[in-house]
């Protein structure tokens, strides 16, 4: 199931169904091997949580994911996006409910052994962008500057002030 592009919004849609059905969303869950589900859950730092659920992958999540936290919903969205092995992965504030360490672990895990993946990240939290190859810094709805994190710290006063305010 090679997917060309996967998109993960800040608040991913969680259907009234099981973990498995939510991960396979848009596909028949039987199209995937059991291991496929666990691999993407590992990458999204959610496997240990799902293993502890009463029915693991077959545990119902409730209407709109009422049985999981905001961070768990975001990680489910990321796992869902990864199941098709996309070439381009767009994360649109999709880690905003996660702590910085979990976010860094997920990003590292997603990119590990995936030289064929282009990751596009929309983020307000600058720590999310520390290791980005290229950042496009927006001001007033327009690209004000682009470059690496360090290049933007040198060339853009507002970026530098925000980075320093966050201790970066």
PDB file of C-alpha atoms in Angstrom:
ATOM      1  CA  UNK A   1       0.000   0.000   0.000  1.00  0.00           C
ATOM      2  CA  UNK A   2       2.463   2.671  -0.986  1.00  0.00           C
ATOM      3  CA  UNK A   3       0.765   5.970  -0.281  1.00  0.00           C
ATOM      4  CA  UNK A   4       2.046   9.028  -2.059  1.00  0.00           C
ATOM      5  CA  UNK A   5       1.051  11.585   0.575  1.00  0.00           C
ATOM      6  CA  UNK A   6      -0.251  11.308   4.125  1.00  0.00           C
ATOM      7  CA  UNK A   7      -1.568  14.272   6.091  1.00  0.00           C
ATOM      8  CA  UNK A   8      -1.939  14.513   9.862  1.00  0.00           C
ATOM      9  CA  UNK A   9      -3.907  17.502  11.197  1.00  0.00           C
ATOM     10  CA  UNK A  10      -3.652  18.894  14.711  1.00  0.00           C
ATOM     11  CA  UNK A  11      -6.877  17.123  15.646  1.00  0.00           C
ATOM     12  CA  UNK A  12      -7.102  13.899  13.625  1.00  0.00           C
ATOM     13  CA  UNK A  13     -10.498  12.323  13.069  1.00  0.00           C
ATOM     14  CA  UNK A  14     -11.011   9.312  15.279  1.00  0.00           C
ATOM     15  CA  UNK A  15     -13.943   7.151  14.242  1.00  0.00           C
ATOM     16  CA  UNK A  16     -16.210   5.177  16.546  1.00  0.00           C
ATOM     17  CA  UNK A  17     -14.384   1.921  16.068  1.00  0.00           C
ATOM     18  CA  UNK A  18     -11.414  -0.073  17.255  1.00  0.00           C
ATOM     19  CA  UNK A  19      -7.770   0.924  17.278  1.00  0.00           C
ATOM     20  CA  UNK A  20      -7.271  -1.372  14.256  1.00  0.00           C
ATOM     21  CA  UNK A  21     -10.157   0.238  12.329  1.00  0.00           C
ATOM     22  CA  UNK A  22      -8.830   3.708  13.108  1.00  0.00           C
ATOM     23  CA  UNK A  23      -5.348   2.822  11.884  1.00  0.00           C
ATOM     24  CA  UNK A  24      -6.687   1.281   8.674  1.00  0.00           C
ATOM     25  CA  UNK A  25      -9.125   4.178   8.145  1.00  0.00           C
ATOM     26  CA  UNK A  26     -10.063   4.281   4.459  1.00  0.00           C
ATOM     27  CA  UNK A  27      -8.810   0.732   3.878  1.00  0.00           C
ATOM     28  CA  UNK A  28     -10.033  -2.700   4.862  1.00  0.00           C
ATOM     29  CA  UNK A  29      -8.094  -3.621   8.008  1.00  0.00           C
ATOM     30  CA  UNK A  30      -7.574  -7.129   6.585  1.00  0.00           C
ATOM     31  CA  UNK A  31      -5.401  -5.521   3.884  1.00  0.00           C
ATOM     32  CA  UNK A  32      -2.683  -5.101   6.533  1.00  0.00           C
ATOM     33  CA  UNK A  33      -0.680  -7.655   8.462  1.00  0.00           C
ATOM     34  CA  UNK A  34      -0.835  -7.626  12.260  1.00  0.00           C
ATOM     35  CA  UNK A  35       2.817  -6.576  12.303  1.00  0.00           C
ATOM     36  CA  UNK A  36       2.031  -3.517  10.146  1.00  0.00           C
ATOM     37  CA  UNK A  37      -0.194  -2.136  12.899  1.00  0.00           C
ATOM     38  CA  UNK A  38       2.380  -2.731  15.639  1.00  0.00           C
ATOM     39  CA  UNK A  39       5.206  -1.198  13.591  1.00  0.00           C
ATOM     40  CA  UNK A  40       3.372   2.095  13.080  1.00  0.00           C
ATOM     41  CA  UNK A  41       2.232   2.128  16.702  1.00  0.00           C
ATOM     42  CA  UNK A  42       5.873   1.738  17.775  1.00  0.00           C
ATOM     43  CA  UNK A  43       6.932   4.634  15.546  1.00  0.00           C
ATOM     44  CA  UNK A  44       4.146   6.789  16.989  1.00  0.00           C
ATOM     45  CA  UNK A  45       5.138   5.834  20.564  1.00  0.00           C
ATOM     46  CA  UNK A  46       1.745   4.256  21.184  1.00  0.00           C
ATOM     47  CA  UNK A  47       2.416   0.500  21.113  1.00  0.00           C
ATOM     48  CA  UNK A  48       2.835   0.060  24.869  1.00  0.00           C
ATOM     49  CA  UNK A  49      -0.428   1.937  25.509  1.00  0.00           C
ATOM     50  CA  UNK A  50      -2.353  -0.219  23.008  1.00  0.00           C
ATOM     51  CA  UNK A  51      -0.850  -3.442  24.414  1.00  0.00           C
ATOM     52  CA  UNK A  52      -2.292  -2.509  27.813  1.00  0.00           C
ATOM     53  CA  UNK A  53      -5.830  -1.979  26.464  1.00  0.00           C
ATOM     54  CA  UNK A  54      -8.320  -4.766  27.273  1.00  0.00           C
ATOM     55  CA  UNK A  55      -8.557  -5.944  23.655  1.00  0.00           C
ATOM     56  CA  UNK A  56      -5.337  -4.351  22.338  1.00  0.00           C
ATOM     57  CA  UNK A  57      -5.890  -3.515  18.643  1.00  0.00           C
ATOM     58  CA  UNK A  58      -9.536  -4.535  18.886  1.00  0.00           C
ATOM     59  CA  UNK A  59     -10.388  -2.137  21.719  1.00  0.00           C
ATOM     60  CA  UNK A  60     -13.134   0.353  20.794  1.00  0.00           C
ATOM     61  CA  UNK A  61     -12.021   3.985  21.059  1.00  0.00           C
ATOM     62  CA  UNK A  62     -15.442   5.532  21.573  1.00  0.00           C
ATOM     63  CA  UNK A  63     -17.189   8.285  19.656  1.00  0.00           C
ATOM     64  CA  UNK A  64     -14.503  10.699  18.340  1.00  0.00           C
ATOM     65  CA  UNK A  65     -11.889   8.943  20.463  1.00  0.00           C
ATOM     66  CA  UNK A  66     -13.395   9.795  23.831  1.00  0.00           C
ATOM     67  CA  UNK A  67     -11.469   6.907  25.412  1.00  0.00           C
ATOM     68  CA  UNK A  68      -8.041   8.391  24.566  1.00  0.00           C
ATOM     69  CA  UNK A  69      -6.248  11.629  25.414  1.00  0.00           C
ATOM     70  CA  UNK A  70      -5.470  14.437  22.970  1.00  0.00           C
ATOM     71  CA  UNK A  71      -1.853  13.307  22.687  1.00  0.00           C
ATOM     72  CA  UNK A  72      -2.928   9.718  22.087  1.00  0.00           C
ATOM     73  CA  UNK A  73      -5.327  10.886  19.357  1.00  0.00           C
ATOM     74  CA  UNK A  74      -2.455  12.767  17.711  1.00  0.00           C
ATOM     75  CA  UNK A  75      -0.217   9.701  17.887  1.00  0.00           C
ATOM     76  CA  UNK A  76      -3.020   7.553  16.405  1.00  0.00           C
ATOM     77  CA  UNK A  77      -3.240  10.042  13.548  1.00  0.00           C
ATOM     78  CA  UNK A  78       0.496   9.781  12.951  1.00  0.00           C
ATOM     79  CA  UNK A  79       0.390   5.971  13.066  1.00  0.00           C
ATOM     80  CA  UNK A  80      -2.541   5.987  10.607  1.00  0.00           C
ATOM     81  CA  UNK A  81      -0.572   8.221   8.243  1.00  0.00           C
ATOM     82  CA  UNK A  82       2.438   5.902   8.372  1.00  0.00           C
ATOM     83  CA  UNK A  83       0.621   2.648   7.648  1.00  0.00           C
ATOM     84  CA  UNK A  84       0.680   3.240   3.875  1.00  0.00           C
ATOM     85  CA  UNK A  85       4.438   4.066   3.847  1.00  0.00           C
ATOM     86  CA  UNK A  86       3.961   7.501   2.256  1.00  0.00           C
ATOM     87  CA  UNK A  87       6.623   9.307   0.229  1.00  0.00           C
ATOM     88  CA  UNK A  88       5.507  12.665   1.669  1.00  0.00           C
ATOM     89  CA  UNK A  89       4.246  13.078   5.222  1.00  0.00           C
ATOM     90  CA  UNK A  90       2.644  16.381   6.200  1.00  0.00           C
ATOM     91  CA  UNK A  91       2.386  17.036   9.944  1.00  0.00           C
ATOM     92  CA  UNK A  92       0.192  20.088  10.503  1.00  0.00           C
ATOM     93  CA  UNK A  93       0.632  20.955  14.200  1.00  0.00           C
ATOM     94  CA  UNK A  94       0.109  17.225  14.707  1.00  0.00           C
ATOM     95  CA  UNK A  95       2.444  17.005  17.694  1.00  0.00           C
ATOM     96  CA  UNK A  96       1.203  20.073  19.568  1.00  0.00           C
ATOM     97  CA  UNK A  97      -0.318  17.985  22.392  1.00  0.00           C
ATOM     98  CA  UNK A  98       2.911  16.038  22.934  1.00  0.00           C
ATOM     99  CA  UNK A  99       5.830  16.859  25.173  1.00  0.00           C
ATOM    100  CA  UNK A 100       9.093  17.778  23.418  1.00  0.00           C
ATOM    101  CA  UNK A 101      10.818  14.463  24.180  1.00  0.00           C
ATOM    102  CA  UNK A 102       7.957  12.353  22.773  1.00  0.00           C
ATOM    103  CA  UNK A 103       7.777  14.590  19.724  1.00  0.00           C
ATOM    104  CA  UNK A 104      11.532  14.219  19.108  1.00  0.00           C
ATOM    105  CA  UNK A 105      11.336  10.429  19.553  1.00  0.00           C
ATOM    106  CA  UNK A 106       8.488  10.143  17.068  1.00  0.00           C
ATOM    107  CA  UNK A 107      10.245  12.327  14.489  1.00  0.00           C
ATOM    108  CA  UNK A 108      13.446  10.322  14.854  1.00  0.00           C
ATOM    109  CA  UNK A 109      11.543   7.035  14.608  1.00  0.00           C
ATOM    110  CA  UNK A 110       9.576   8.157  11.546  1.00  0.00           C
ATOM    111  CA  UNK A 111      12.716   9.245   9.713  1.00  0.00           C
ATOM    112  CA  UNK A 112      14.911   6.288  10.723  1.00  0.00           C
ATOM    113  CA  UNK A 113      15.677   4.145   7.672  1.00  0.00           C
ATOM    114  CA  UNK A 114      13.405   6.271   5.460  1.00  0.00           C
ATOM    115  CA  UNK A 115      15.658   8.213   3.114  1.00  0.00           C
ATOM    116  CA  UNK A 116      12.724   8.147   0.663  1.00  0.00           C
ATOM    117  CA  UNK A 117      10.442  10.163   2.989  1.00  0.00           C
ATOM    118  CA  UNK A 118       9.932  13.893   2.724  1.00  0.00           C
ATOM    119  CA  UNK A 119       8.592  15.301   5.976  1.00  0.00           C
ATOM    120  CA  UNK A 120       6.754  18.638   5.842  1.00  0.00           C
ATOM    121  CA  UNK A 121       6.060  20.082   9.277  1.00  0.00           C
ATOM    122  CA  UNK A 122       3.795  23.031  10.086  1.00  0.00           C
ATOM    123  CA  UNK A 123       4.624  24.156  13.629  1.00  0.00           C
ATOM    124  CA  UNK A 124       4.575  27.096  15.985  1.00  0.00           C
ATOM    125  CA  UNK A 125       6.863  25.432  18.523  1.00  0.00           C
ATOM    126  CA  UNK A 126      10.364  26.117  17.207  1.00  0.00           C
ATOM    127  CA  UNK A 127      11.871  23.101  18.990  1.00  0.00           C
ATOM    128  CA  UNK A 128       9.924  20.995  16.505  1.00  0.00           C
ATOM    129  CA  UNK A 129      12.059  22.444  13.717  1.00  0.00           C
ATOM    130  CA  UNK A 130      15.558  22.185  15.202  1.00  0.00           C
ATOM    131  CA  UNK A 131      16.724  19.406  12.870  1.00  0.00           C
ATOM    132  CA  UNK A 132      14.846  20.501   9.754  1.00  0.00           C
ATOM    133  CA  UNK A 133      16.868  20.707   6.542  1.00  0.00           C
ATOM    134  CA  UNK A 134      14.988  23.826   5.527  1.00  0.00           C
ATOM    135  CA  UNK A 135      12.576  26.081   7.387  1.00  0.00           C
ATOM    136  CA  UNK A 136      10.254  28.600   5.769  1.00  0.00           C
ATOM    137  CA  UNK A 137       9.538  31.293   8.330  1.00  0.00           C
ATOM    138  CA  UNK A 138       6.220  33.068   7.776  1.00  0.00           C
ATOM    139  CA  UNK A 139       5.357  36.620   8.791  1.00  0.00           C
ATOM    140  CA  UNK A 140       2.065  38.314   7.872  1.00  0.00           C
ATOM    141  CA  UNK A 141       1.076  35.375   5.673  1.00  0.00           C
ATOM    142  CA  UNK A 142       4.244  35.496   3.551  1.00  0.00           C
ATOM    143  CA  UNK A 143       7.564  33.684   3.582  1.00  0.00           C
ATOM    144  CA  UNK A 144       9.922  36.115   5.307  1.00  0.00           C
ATOM    145  CA  UNK A 145      13.043  33.929   5.248  1.00  0.00           C
ATOM    146  CA  UNK A 146      14.151  30.388   4.668  1.00  0.00           C
ATOM    147  CA  UNK A 147      17.139  28.355   5.694  1.00  0.00           C
ATOM    148  CA  UNK A 148      18.356  26.080   8.444  1.00  0.00           C
ATOM    149  CA  UNK A 149      17.528  26.801  12.073  1.00  0.00           C
ATOM    150  CA  UNK A 150      20.911  28.449  12.648  1.00  0.00           C
ATOM    151  CA  UNK A 151      20.712  30.452   9.414  1.00  0.00           C
ATOM    152  CA  UNK A 152      17.310  31.839  10.420  1.00  0.00           C
ATOM    153  CA  UNK A 153      18.584  32.723  13.891  1.00  0.00           C
ATOM    154  CA  UNK A 154      21.274  34.813  12.207  1.00  0.00           C
ATOM    155  CA  UNK A 155      19.162  36.391   9.480  1.00  0.00           C
ATOM    156  CA  UNK A 156      15.748  37.020  11.069  1.00  0.00           C
ATOM    157  CA  UNK A 157      15.373  39.090  14.241  1.00  0.00           C
ATOM    158  CA  UNK A 158      11.858  37.839  15.071  1.00  0.00           C
ATOM    159  CA  UNK A 159      12.905  34.204  14.615  1.00  0.00           C
ATOM    160  CA  UNK A 160      15.990  34.773  16.781  1.00  0.00           C
ATOM    161  CA  UNK A 161      13.920  36.448  19.522  1.00  0.00           C
ATOM    162  CA  UNK A 162      11.428  33.568  19.533  1.00  0.00           C
ATOM    163  CA  UNK A 163      14.203  30.974  19.578  1.00  0.00           C
ATOM    164  CA  UNK A 164      16.000  32.707  22.439  1.00  0.00           C
ATOM    165  CA  UNK A 165      12.748  33.099  24.398  1.00  0.00           C
ATOM    166  CA  UNK A 166      12.401  29.297  24.162  1.00  0.00           C
ATOM    167  CA  UNK A 167      16.015  28.743  25.160  1.00  0.00           C
ATOM    168  CA  UNK A 168      17.044  27.513  21.718  1.00  0.00           C
TER     169      UNK A 168
END
